[in-house]
Coordinates of C-alpha atoms in Angstrom, one line a residue:
Chain A
M1 CA -13.2 -13.7 -19.0
T2 CA -12.5 -13.3 -21.9
I3 CA -11.4 -10.1 -23.6
L4 CA -11.4 -9.6 -27.6
V5 CA -9.4 -7.1 -28.8
I6 CA -9.4 -5.2 -31.9
A7 CA -6.4 -5.3 -34.1
E8 CA -5.9 -1.2 -35.8
H9 CA -4.8 -2.0 -39.0
D10 CA -4.5 -1.1 -42.9
N11 CA -4.2 -4.5 -44.5
K12 CA -0.4 -4.3 -44.1
V13 CA 0.9 -3.6 -41.1
L14 CA 0.1 -4.3 -37.5
A15 CA -0.1 -0.4 -36.1
P16 CA 1.3 -0.2 -32.3
A17 CA -1.4 1.1 -30.6
T18 CA -2.9 -2.3 -30.9
L19 CA 0.4 -3.6 -28.4
N20 CA -0.8 -0.9 -25.7
T21 CA -3.9 -1.7 -26.2
V22 CA -3.6 -5.7 -25.3
A23 CA -1.5 -4.7 -22.5
A24 CA -4.3 -3.0 -21.2
A25 CA -6.4 -6.9 -21.6
A26 CA -3.9 -7.7 -20.2
K27 CA -4.2 -5.7 -16.9
I28 CA -7.6 -6.5 -16.7
G29 CA -6.5 -10.7 -17.1
G30 CA -8.8 -13.5 -18.5
D31 CA -7.8 -14.9 -22.2
I32 CA -6.2 -12.1 -24.9
H33 CA -8.6 -12.9 -28.3
V34 CA -7.0 -11.1 -31.6
L35 CA -10.1 -9.7 -33.9
V36 CA -8.5 -9.4 -37.5
A37 CA -11.4 -7.4 -39.9
G38 CA -9.8 -6.3 -43.2
Q39 CA -9.1 -7.2 -46.9
G40 CA -5.8 -9.4 -47.4
A41 CA -5.3 -8.9 -44.3
G42 CA -2.9 -12.4 -43.9
A43 CA 0.0 -10.4 -42.7
V44 CA -1.2 -8.0 -40.2
A45 CA -3.1 -11.9 -38.8
E46 CA 0.3 -13.4 -38.7
A47 CA 2.4 -10.5 -37.2
A48 CA -1.5 -10.3 -34.2
A49 CA -0.1 -14.4 -33.8
K50 CA 3.2 -13.3 -32.3
V51 CA 2.3 -10.6 -29.9
A52 CA 3.0 -11.2 -26.2
G53 CA -0.5 -12.9 -24.1
V54 CA -2.3 -12.9 -27.3
A55 CA -4.5 -16.9 -27.1
K56 CA -6.6 -16.5 -30.7
V57 CA -6.3 -14.5 -34.0
L58 CA -9.9 -14.3 -35.3
V59 CA -9.4 -12.8 -39.0
A60 CA -12.1 -11.5 -40.9
D61 CA -11.8 -11.4 -44.6
N62 CA -14.2 -9.4 -46.5
A63 CA -13.8 -6.6 -49.0
A64 CA -16.5 -4.9 -47.0
Y65 CA -14.3 -4.8 -43.9
A66 CA -11.0 -3.0 -46.7
H67 CA -11.7 -0.1 -45.5
Q68 CA -12.5 -0.4 -42.0
L69 CA -16.5 1.1 -42.5
P70 CA -18.0 1.5 -39.8
E71 CA -21.6 0.5 -40.7
N72 CA -19.4 -2.6 -41.4
V73 CA -17.3 -3.4 -38.5
A74 CA -18.9 -2.1 -36.1
P75 CA -22.6 -5.5 -35.7
L76 CA -19.3 -7.9 -36.8
V77 CA -17.6 -6.7 -33.5
A78 CA -20.7 -6.6 -31.7
E79 CA -22.1 -10.4 -33.3
L80 CA -18.5 -11.3 -32.0
G81 CA -18.4 -9.7 -29.3
K82 CA -21.2 -10.8 -28.1
G83 CA -19.4 -14.3 -25.7
Y84 CA -17.1 -11.7 -24.7
S85 CA -16.9 -10.4 -21.4
H86 CA -14.4 -6.4 -22.8
I87 CA -14.0 -5.4 -26.3
L88 CA -11.1 -3.6 -26.2
A89 CA -9.8 -1.0 -29.0
A90 CA -6.6 1.4 -29.1
A91 CA -8.8 4.7 -29.0
T92 CA -7.4 5.8 -32.8
S93 CA -9.5 7.8 -35.3
N94 CA -10.3 4.2 -36.1
G95 CA -11.4 3.1 -33.4
K96 CA -13.5 6.2 -32.2
N97 CA -15.4 5.6 -34.9
I98 CA -16.4 2.5 -34.4
L99 CA -16.7 1.2 -31.1
P100 CA -19.2 3.8 -29.8
R101 CA -21.5 2.1 -32.9
V102 CA -20.4 -1.6 -31.5
A103 CA -21.7 -0.4 -27.8
A104 CA -24.9 1.1 -29.1
A105 CA -25.3 -1.9 -29.8
L106 CA -24.6 -4.2 -27.1
D107 CA -27.4 -1.5 -25.6
V108 CA -23.8 -0.1 -23.6
D109 CA -22.7 2.0 -22.7
Q110 CA -19.1 2.7 -23.4
I111 CA -15.7 3.8 -21.6
S112 CA -13.6 5.9 -24.2
E113 CA -9.6 6.8 -23.3
I114 CA -8.1 4.8 -19.7
I115 CA -5.7 4.6 -19.0
S116 CA -5.3 2.9 -16.2
V117 CA -6.8 -0.2 -15.2
E118 CA -8.7 -0.4 -11.1
S119 CA -10.2 -3.6 -11.4
A120 CA -12.3 -5.8 -14.1
D121 CA -15.0 -3.3 -14.3
T122 CA -13.5 -0.6 -12.8
F123 CA -11.1 2.5 -14.8
K124 CA -10.3 5.6 -14.5
R125 CA -10.3 8.0 -17.9
P126 CA -9.7 12.4 -18.3
I127 CA -12.2 13.9 -18.1
Y128 CA -11.8 18.2 -19.5
A129 CA -9.1 18.0 -21.8
G130 CA -7.5 16.5 -19.2
N131 CA -8.4 18.6 -15.7
A132 CA -10.1 16.3 -14.0
I133 CA -9.3 12.0 -14.0
A134 CA -12.8 10.5 -13.7
T135 CA -12.6 6.5 -12.0
V136 CA -15.6 4.5 -13.7
Q137 CA -17.0 2.1 -12.9
S138 CA -19.1 -0.1 -15.5
N139 CA -21.9 -3.2 -14.8
A140 CA -22.0 -3.5 -18.4
S141 CA -22.5 -7.7 -19.2
V142 CA -19.6 -6.6 -22.2
K143 CA -17.3 -3.8 -21.2
V144 CA -17.0 -2.1 -24.8
I145 CA -13.7 -0.3 -23.6
T146 CA -11.0 2.1 -26.0
V147 CA -7.5 2.5 -24.6
R148 CA -5.6 5.5 -24.2
A149 CA -2.4 4.1 -26.2
T150 CA 0.4 6.4 -24.0
G151 CA -1.1 4.9 -20.2
F152 CA 0.2 1.4 -20.8
D153 CA 3.8 0.6 -21.8
P154 CA 3.3 -1.8 -25.3
V155 CA 4.0 -5.8 -25.1
A156 CA 6.3 -7.4 -26.8
A157 CA 5.4 -7.6 -30.4
E158 CA 7.2 -11.2 -30.4
G159 CA 7.2 -14.1 -28.3
G160 CA 3.8 -15.2 -28.7
S161 CA 2.0 -18.4 -31.4
A162 CA -2.1 -17.5 -30.9
A163 CA -4.4 -19.9 -33.2
V164 CA -5.2 -18.0 -36.1
E165 CA -9.1 -18.3 -36.7
A166 CA -11.1 -17.5 -40.1
V167 CA -15.0 -15.7 -38.8
A168 CA -17.1 -16.4 -42.0
A169 CA -19.1 -13.1 -41.2
A170 CA -20.3 -11.2 -43.3
H171 CA -21.8 -7.7 -42.9
N172 CA -22.7 -5.4 -46.1
A173 CA -25.3 -2.7 -44.4
G174 CA -24.4 -0.4 -47.6
I175 CA -25.1 2.1 -46.4
S176 CA -21.7 3.9 -46.9
S177 CA -19.0 3.7 -49.4
F178 CA -15.1 4.5 -49.0
V179 CA -14.7 6.7 -52.1
G180 CA -10.7 7.6 -51.3
E181 CA -7.9 9.0 -49.2
E182 CA -5.0 11.4 -48.5
L183 CA -2.3 9.8 -46.3
A184 CA 0.6 12.4 -45.3
K185 CA 4.0 11.3 -46.2
S186 CA 7.0 11.4 -43.5
D187 CA 10.0 9.4 -43.2
R188 CA 10.8 10.7 -38.9
P189 CA 8.8 8.2 -36.2
E190 CA 5.5 8.4 -36.3
L191 CA 4.4 11.5 -33.4
T192 CA 2.0 9.0 -31.1
A193 CA 5.2 6.2 -31.0
A194 CA 8.0 9.2 -30.7
K195 CA 10.5 8.8 -27.4
I196 CA 11.0 12.4 -28.0
V197 CA 8.5 15.0 -30.3
V198 CA 9.5 18.5 -30.8
S199 CA 6.6 21.0 -31.7
G200 CA 5.8 24.6 -32.7
G201 CA 3.3 27.2 -33.0
R202 CA 2.6 29.9 -34.0
G203 CA 5.8 31.0 -33.2
M204 CA 7.4 29.7 -35.8
Q205 CA 5.0 33.0 -37.9
N206 CA 4.8 30.2 -41.6
G207 CA 5.2 26.6 -42.5
D208 CA 8.9 27.4 -44.0
N209 CA 10.2 28.5 -40.7
F210 CA 8.9 24.6 -40.1
K211 CA 12.1 23.6 -41.3
H212 CA 14.1 24.6 -38.5
L213 CA 12.6 22.2 -36.4
Y214 CA 12.0 19.3 -38.0
A215 CA 15.8 19.9 -38.4
L216 CA 15.8 19.7 -35.0
A217 CA 14.4 16.6 -34.8
D218 CA 16.1 14.9 -37.5
K219 CA 19.0 14.9 -35.4
L220 CA 17.4 14.1 -32.1
G221 CA 15.5 11.3 -34.7
A222 CA 12.1 12.8 -33.8
A223 CA 9.0 13.9 -34.5
V224 CA 7.2 17.3 -35.0
G225 CA 4.1 17.8 -33.6
A226 CA 2.4 21.6 -33.8
S227 CA -0.2 23.5 -32.5
R228 CA -3.8 23.7 -33.4
A229 CA -2.6 27.6 -33.9
A230 CA -0.4 26.4 -36.1
V231 CA -1.8 23.8 -38.1
D232 CA -4.9 26.7 -38.2
A233 CA -3.0 29.0 -39.1
G234 CA -1.5 26.5 -42.6
F235 CA 1.5 26.3 -41.3
V236 CA 1.6 22.2 -41.3
P237 CA -1.2 19.6 -41.5
N238 CA -4.2 18.8 -39.0
D239 CA -2.7 15.0 -39.2
M240 CA 0.4 16.5 -36.7
Q241 CA -1.4 18.8 -34.4
V242 CA -1.1 17.4 -31.0
G243 CA -3.9 18.3 -27.9
Q244 CA -7.3 17.2 -26.8
T245 CA -8.6 17.3 -30.8
G246 CA -5.5 16.3 -31.9
K247 CA -3.3 13.5 -31.0
I248 CA -2.1 12.8 -27.9
V249 CA 1.7 11.8 -26.6
A250 CA 3.5 10.7 -23.6
P251 CA 7.5 11.2 -25.3
Q252 CA 10.7 11.0 -22.9
L253 CA 11.2 14.5 -23.9
Y254 CA 8.6 17.2 -25.2
I255 CA 10.1 20.8 -26.8
A256 CA 7.1 22.6 -27.2
V257 CA 8.6 25.7 -29.8
G258 CA 6.3 29.1 -29.7
I259 CA 3.5 27.0 -28.2
S260 CA 1.9 29.6 -25.4
G261 CA 0.5 26.5 -24.3
A262 CA -3.7 26.9 -23.8
I263 CA -5.6 24.0 -21.8
Q264 CA -6.3 22.1 -25.1
H265 CA -2.7 21.7 -26.1
L266 CA -1.4 20.9 -22.6
A267 CA -3.7 18.2 -23.0
G268 CA -2.2 16.2 -25.9
M269 CA 1.7 16.8 -24.0
K270 CA 1.4 16.5 -20.8
D271 CA 2.5 13.0 -19.1
S272 CA 5.5 13.8 -21.9
K273 CA 8.5 12.4 -19.9
V274 CA 10.5 15.8 -19.5
I275 CA 8.7 19.0 -20.5
V276 CA 11.0 21.6 -21.8
A277 CA 9.6 24.6 -23.5
I278 CA 11.5 27.8 -25.4
N279 CA 8.8 30.7 -25.3
K280 CA 10.0 34.6 -26.2
D281 CA 7.9 35.5 -23.3
E282 CA 8.1 34.7 -19.9
E283 CA 4.6 34.5 -18.7
A284 CA 3.5 31.7 -21.7
P285 CA 1.3 29.0 -19.6
I286 CA 3.9 26.5 -20.9
F287 CA 6.0 27.5 -18.4
Q288 CA 3.8 25.9 -15.1
V289 CA 4.2 22.5 -17.0
A290 CA 7.4 23.0 -18.6
D291 CA 10.2 21.2 -16.5
Y292 CA 13.4 23.3 -19.0
G293 CA 12.5 26.0 -19.7
L294 CA 14.4 28.9 -22.3
V295 CA 12.9 32.0 -22.5
A296 CA 14.5 33.1 -25.7
D297 CA 14.4 34.0 -29.5
L298 CA 12.9 30.5 -31.3
F299 CA 15.3 31.4 -34.5
E300 CA 18.2 32.1 -32.4
A301 CA 17.8 29.3 -30.4
I302 CA 16.6 26.0 -32.4
P303 CA 19.8 26.6 -34.5
E304 CA 22.1 26.9 -31.6
L305 CA 20.2 23.9 -30.5
E306 CA 20.6 21.8 -32.9
K307 CA 24.2 22.6 -33.3
L308 CA 24.6 21.2 -29.4
V309 CA 22.4 18.5 -29.4
Chain B
M1 CA -34.3 18.8 -46.5
K2 CA -34.6 19.6 -42.9
V3 CA -31.7 19.5 -40.8
L4 CA -30.9 18.0 -37.3
V5 CA -28.8 19.7 -35.8
A6 CA -27.3 18.5 -31.9
V7 CA -26.1 21.3 -29.1
K8 CA -24.6 20.4 -26.1
R9 CA -24.6 23.3 -23.0
V10 CA -20.7 22.4 -21.4
V11 CA -18.8 24.4 -18.8
D12 CA -16.8 27.1 -21.1
Y13 CA -13.2 26.3 -22.7
N14 CA -11.6 28.9 -21.7
V15 CA -12.0 28.2 -17.6
K16 CA -9.8 26.2 -16.3
V17 CA -12.4 23.1 -13.8
R18 CA -12.0 22.8 -10.7
V19 CA -12.5 19.4 -9.2
K20 CA -15.0 19.7 -6.3
A21 CA -12.6 18.2 -2.4
D22 CA -14.9 15.7 -1.7
N23 CA -14.5 13.8 -5.6
S24 CA -17.8 13.3 -6.8
G25 CA -17.0 15.7 -9.6
V26 CA -16.0 18.9 -11.0
D27 CA -17.5 22.8 -9.1
L28 CA -19.6 23.6 -12.1
A29 CA -21.5 26.5 -9.8
N30 CA -21.3 29.8 -10.8
V31 CA -18.7 28.8 -13.6
K32 CA -19.5 30.5 -17.4
M33 CA -21.1 28.1 -19.4
S34 CA -21.5 27.8 -23.0
M35 CA -22.4 25.7 -26.7
N36 CA -19.5 23.7 -27.4
P37 CA -16.8 24.9 -30.2
F38 CA -18.3 22.0 -31.8
C39 CA -21.4 22.4 -31.6
E40 CA -21.2 25.3 -32.7
I41 CA -19.2 23.7 -35.8
A42 CA -22.3 21.9 -36.1
V43 CA -24.4 24.5 -36.2
E44 CA -22.5 26.9 -38.5
E45 CA -22.6 23.4 -41.4
A46 CA -26.4 23.8 -41.1
V47 CA -26.9 27.2 -41.8
R48 CA -24.5 27.0 -45.0
L49 CA -26.7 24.5 -46.4
K50 CA -29.5 26.6 -45.9
E51 CA -27.9 28.9 -47.5
K52 CA -26.9 27.2 -49.9
G53 CA -30.2 26.2 -50.6
V54 CA -29.6 22.2 -49.8
A55 CA -31.6 22.6 -46.8
T56 CA -35.1 24.5 -45.6
E57 CA -35.4 23.6 -41.9
I58 CA -32.7 24.0 -39.5
V59 CA -34.1 22.3 -36.1
V60 CA -31.5 22.2 -33.3
V61 CA -32.1 20.0 -30.4
S62 CA -30.1 19.8 -26.8
V63 CA -30.8 17.4 -24.2
G64 CA -29.6 19.3 -20.5
P65 CA -31.5 21.0 -17.9
S66 CA -33.7 23.9 -18.4
T67 CA -30.7 25.8 -18.4
A68 CA -29.6 24.5 -21.4
Q69 CA -32.9 27.0 -23.5
E70 CA -29.9 29.3 -23.1
Q71 CA -27.6 27.2 -25.7
L72 CA -30.5 26.1 -27.7
R73 CA -32.0 30.6 -28.4
T74 CA -28.0 31.7 -29.3
A75 CA -28.5 27.8 -32.1
L76 CA -31.4 30.3 -33.1
A77 CA -29.6 33.4 -33.5
L78 CA -27.2 31.7 -35.2
G79 CA -30.1 30.8 -38.3
A80 CA -32.1 27.7 -36.5
D81 CA -35.4 27.4 -37.0
R82 CA -36.5 26.4 -34.2
A83 CA -35.2 24.4 -30.9
I84 CA -35.9 20.8 -29.3
L85 CA -35.1 20.9 -25.6
V86 CA -35.3 16.7 -23.6
E87 CA -35.0 18.3 -20.1
S88 CA -33.4 16.0 -18.0
A89 CA -32.1 17.1 -15.3
E90 CA -29.2 14.2 -14.8
D91 CA -26.0 13.8 -16.3
L92 CA -26.6 11.6 -18.7
T93 CA -24.4 9.2 -20.4
S94 CA -24.0 9.0 -24.8
L95 CA -25.7 6.7 -24.8
A96 CA -28.4 7.7 -22.7
V97 CA -28.5 10.8 -25.1
A98 CA -28.2 9.5 -28.6
K99 CA -31.3 6.9 -27.2
L100 CA -32.7 10.2 -26.4
L101 CA -32.1 12.2 -29.7
K102 CA -33.3 8.7 -31.8
A103 CA -36.1 9.9 -30.8
V104 CA -36.6 13.1 -31.9
V105 CA -35.0 11.5 -35.2
D106 CA -38.1 9.5 -35.3
K107 CA -40.3 12.1 -34.2
E108 CA -38.1 14.9 -37.0
Q109 CA -37.2 12.1 -39.6
P110 CA -34.2 14.6 -40.9
Q111 CA -31.9 13.8 -43.9
L112 CA -29.3 14.9 -42.5
V113 CA -28.2 15.2 -38.5
I114 CA -24.4 17.3 -37.9
L115 CA -23.5 17.0 -34.2
G116 CA -19.8 17.7 -32.4
K117 CA -17.4 14.8 -33.1
Q118 CA -17.1 15.4 -28.9
A119 CA -17.9 17.6 -25.8
I120 CA -14.6 18.9 -24.2
D121 CA -16.6 18.2 -20.4
S122 CA -17.0 14.1 -20.6
D123 CA -14.2 14.0 -23.6
N124 CA -16.7 11.1 -25.2
N125 CA -16.4 11.0 -28.6
Q126 CA -19.4 8.6 -29.0
T127 CA -23.2 10.3 -29.4
G128 CA -22.6 10.2 -32.9
Q129 CA -21.5 6.6 -33.5
M130 CA -24.0 5.2 -31.4
L131 CA -27.4 7.3 -33.1
A132 CA -25.7 6.3 -36.1
A133 CA -25.9 3.0 -34.8
L134 CA -29.7 3.1 -33.5
S135 CA -31.1 4.6 -35.9
S136 CA -29.5 2.0 -39.1
Y137 CA -28.0 5.6 -40.2
G138 CA -23.8 5.5 -42.2
Q139 CA -22.0 8.1 -40.3
G140 CA -19.5 10.8 -41.4
T141 CA -17.4 11.3 -38.2
F142 CA -15.3 13.9 -38.1
A143 CA -15.9 16.2 -41.1
S144 CA -13.9 18.8 -42.5
K145 CA -15.5 19.1 -45.3
V146 CA -19.9 18.0 -46.7
E147 CA -21.4 17.7 -49.9
I148 CA -24.6 16.9 -50.4
S149 CA -25.5 15.6 -53.7
G150 CA -29.1 13.9 -55.1
D151 CA -29.3 10.9 -52.4
S152 CA -26.3 10.8 -50.3
V153 CA -23.2 12.9 -49.1
A154 CA -19.6 13.3 -49.6
V155 CA -17.3 13.3 -46.2
T156 CA -13.9 13.8 -45.6
R157 CA -13.3 12.9 -42.3
E158 CA -10.2 14.0 -40.9
I159 CA -7.8 10.5 -39.3
D160 CA -4.8 9.8 -38.1
G161 CA -2.3 9.9 -41.1
G162 CA -4.0 11.9 -43.1
A163 CA -7.8 12.4 -44.9
Q164 CA -10.6 9.9 -45.8
T165 CA -13.6 10.6 -47.5
V166 CA -16.4 8.4 -47.6
S167 CA -20.1 8.6 -49.7
L168 CA -23.1 7.8 -47.3
K169 CA -26.6 7.7 -48.5
L170 CA -29.1 10.1 -46.7
P171 CA -30.4 9.9 -44.2
A172 CA -27.2 9.5 -42.7
I173 CA -24.8 11.2 -39.6
V174 CA -22.4 13.6 -39.3
T175 CA -20.2 14.8 -36.5
T176 CA -17.5 18.2 -37.1
D177 CA -14.0 18.5 -36.8
L178 CA -12.5 22.0 -35.7
R179 CA -12.2 22.6 -39.4
L180 CA -14.5 22.5 -41.5
N181 CA -15.8 25.9 -41.2
E182 CA -14.9 29.0 -38.5
P183 CA -17.9 29.5 -36.6
R184 CA -20.2 33.2 -36.8
Y185 CA -20.8 35.7 -34.4
A186 CA -25.1 35.9 -33.3
S187 CA -25.6 39.8 -34.4
L188 CA -28.0 41.2 -32.1
P189 CA -31.2 41.8 -34.0
N190 CA -30.9 38.5 -35.0
I191 CA -30.1 37.1 -30.9
M192 CA -33.9 39.2 -30.9
K193 CA -35.5 37.4 -32.9
A194 CA -34.6 33.6 -32.1
K195 CA -36.3 34.9 -29.3
K196 CA -39.5 34.8 -30.6
K197 CA -38.8 31.7 -32.3
P198 CA -40.6 28.1 -31.0
L199 CA -38.3 26.6 -28.3
E200 CA -40.4 23.1 -27.7
V201 CA -39.5 21.5 -24.5
L202 CA -40.0 17.3 -24.1
T203 CA -39.2 15.1 -20.9
P204 CA -37.7 12.1 -21.3
D205 CA -40.8 10.0 -20.0
A206 CA -42.7 11.7 -22.7
L207 CA -40.1 9.9 -25.4
G208 CA -40.9 6.7 -24.1
V209 CA -37.0 6.3 -23.4
S210 CA -35.3 4.9 -20.4
T211 CA -31.6 6.9 -19.9
A212 CA -30.7 4.2 -17.1
S213 CA -27.6 3.6 -17.0
T214 CA -24.5 0.8 -17.0
N215 CA -22.0 3.0 -16.6
K216 CA -21.3 4.7 -12.9
T217 CA -18.2 7.7 -12.3
V218 CA -17.4 6.6 -8.6
K219 CA -14.7 9.8 -7.8
V220 CA -13.2 12.5 -9.7
E221 CA -10.0 13.6 -8.9
A222 CA -7.0 16.6 -9.8
P223 CA -5.0 15.0 -12.1
A224 CA -1.2 14.4 -10.5
A225 CA 0.3 17.8 -10.5
R226 CA 3.4 17.9 -12.4
S227 CA 7.2 18.9 -10.1
A228 CA 8.0 22.3 -10.7
G229 CA 10.7 23.2 -13.0
I230 CA 13.2 25.3 -13.4
K231 CA 14.3 27.9 -16.2
V232 CA 17.7 27.2 -18.1
K233 CA 19.4 31.2 -19.4
S234 CA 20.8 29.3 -22.2
V235 CA 20.6 26.5 -25.2
A236 CA 24.4 25.3 -23.5
E237 CA 22.9 25.3 -19.7
L238 CA 20.0 23.5 -21.2
V239 CA 21.5 20.5 -23.2
E240 CA 23.6 19.9 -20.5
K241 CA 20.2 19.5 -18.2
L242 CA 19.1 16.9 -21.2
K243 CA 21.9 15.6 -21.0
N244 CA 23.4 14.8 -17.2
E245 CA 20.4 15.8 -15.9
A246 CA 17.6 14.1 -17.0
K247 CA 19.2 11.9 -19.5
V248 CA 16.5 12.5 -21.9
I249 CA 18.8 12.5 -24.9

């Protein structure tokens, strides 16, 4: 068995989610190869070669792969992937965008967002917004799988010494092009990788009030998230959204402030180790999953909490 | 241009589902069913394109049981012109659905196909991408903005770090994210009118599509329950617990 892991990167840095994906590959067992498809992504390839457990790094360097356009990257992965037993990618927006296109090209079903490996052909994944866990078995010749990063502890980023090999194949479907992107800037830790996450909901009342959460987060070294209500109300940008349709997080500590705890929000955070809820409505569903609940006005509780931690 | 919209009948998003005692699946008997929320957004976008004079005809398609006709009627009441049901009683995988939709695309030749980004039951997030692959069309997934100009479509996509815009040659596939639009409600007169709009029923056999799958669901279980928490009385007590009991700060 040889497993192909698609590296998640921005042509400069190997994204941490790749380390969780390699960890899932290691649980399946067999040789692990990592594909770095991009443009001028030499540093990413070097970083991938150092990842513990990786046997080989394939580098496909071509302008067509610069922005991870699925119309170009998916045919490359499908072509290379034919020789592998498994193709894995992180369940990031990139992985979700590209991998189903690979699966269809290979005429196999895909298994999305696995949270555990039961055996080489059997995996567990959440369905119905995490309210049920399905065990799925695949008899496909190539098993195409996306991996939920929070389901697997990352492997070490150092210690490996894989061979790096260039891949000549260039696919350019010519049906799509990159126009531009607008990335939100933040100095705080990345939401999905943070050990502590402080999230605000509709109860924050406006975007300006999020400054209280930022102050608390900076003191704790935490990332700041939000519920869909807070995003839809325009308090914060949508890449901060935690939930079924946003990001899935599983930090050591999740502090939900002014969040009622709808099913869709819980789907994104209920695997956190410790959950704290601060809400003035003692009937809010968030208290049913919270390890520690505080019924209080957040505008009094948050500044006090910031002082005490 | 013609726009094809795919919709799915799923358990209503407000329902808290229960796993069946025999672990064969979730219990959907006597549970409220609705159109998948992302599909509502797809229908709304198509209707807006028609209102802008960009789209000339909206065809809405569903793959599912005969009861999915209800969701197709809803889409017709919202502004779709006609409907197609590919009737299948079995639970199909995303790839099988994508193959059936591909057969409908071949038949209808739409310039734009709009789907939701994921269905809230299977949470797969695969069908649109698979349909794009099978059709060799470009894909604009997780769309928060769609602008058609001439023979191409600019799609602004929600990505992990923010937003990205891509340009796709038509025909193309778009999958909707939550922020693309706010779906309207169907008015009573439109619900009545929708009953008279055409609804064609097809079968996978008639389309010549095999729905065989490489995946098998072995069992479905309830997630591990969290142990009951406690309510603290003050911020000071909360900090004390987090430091000394949970040891997370």
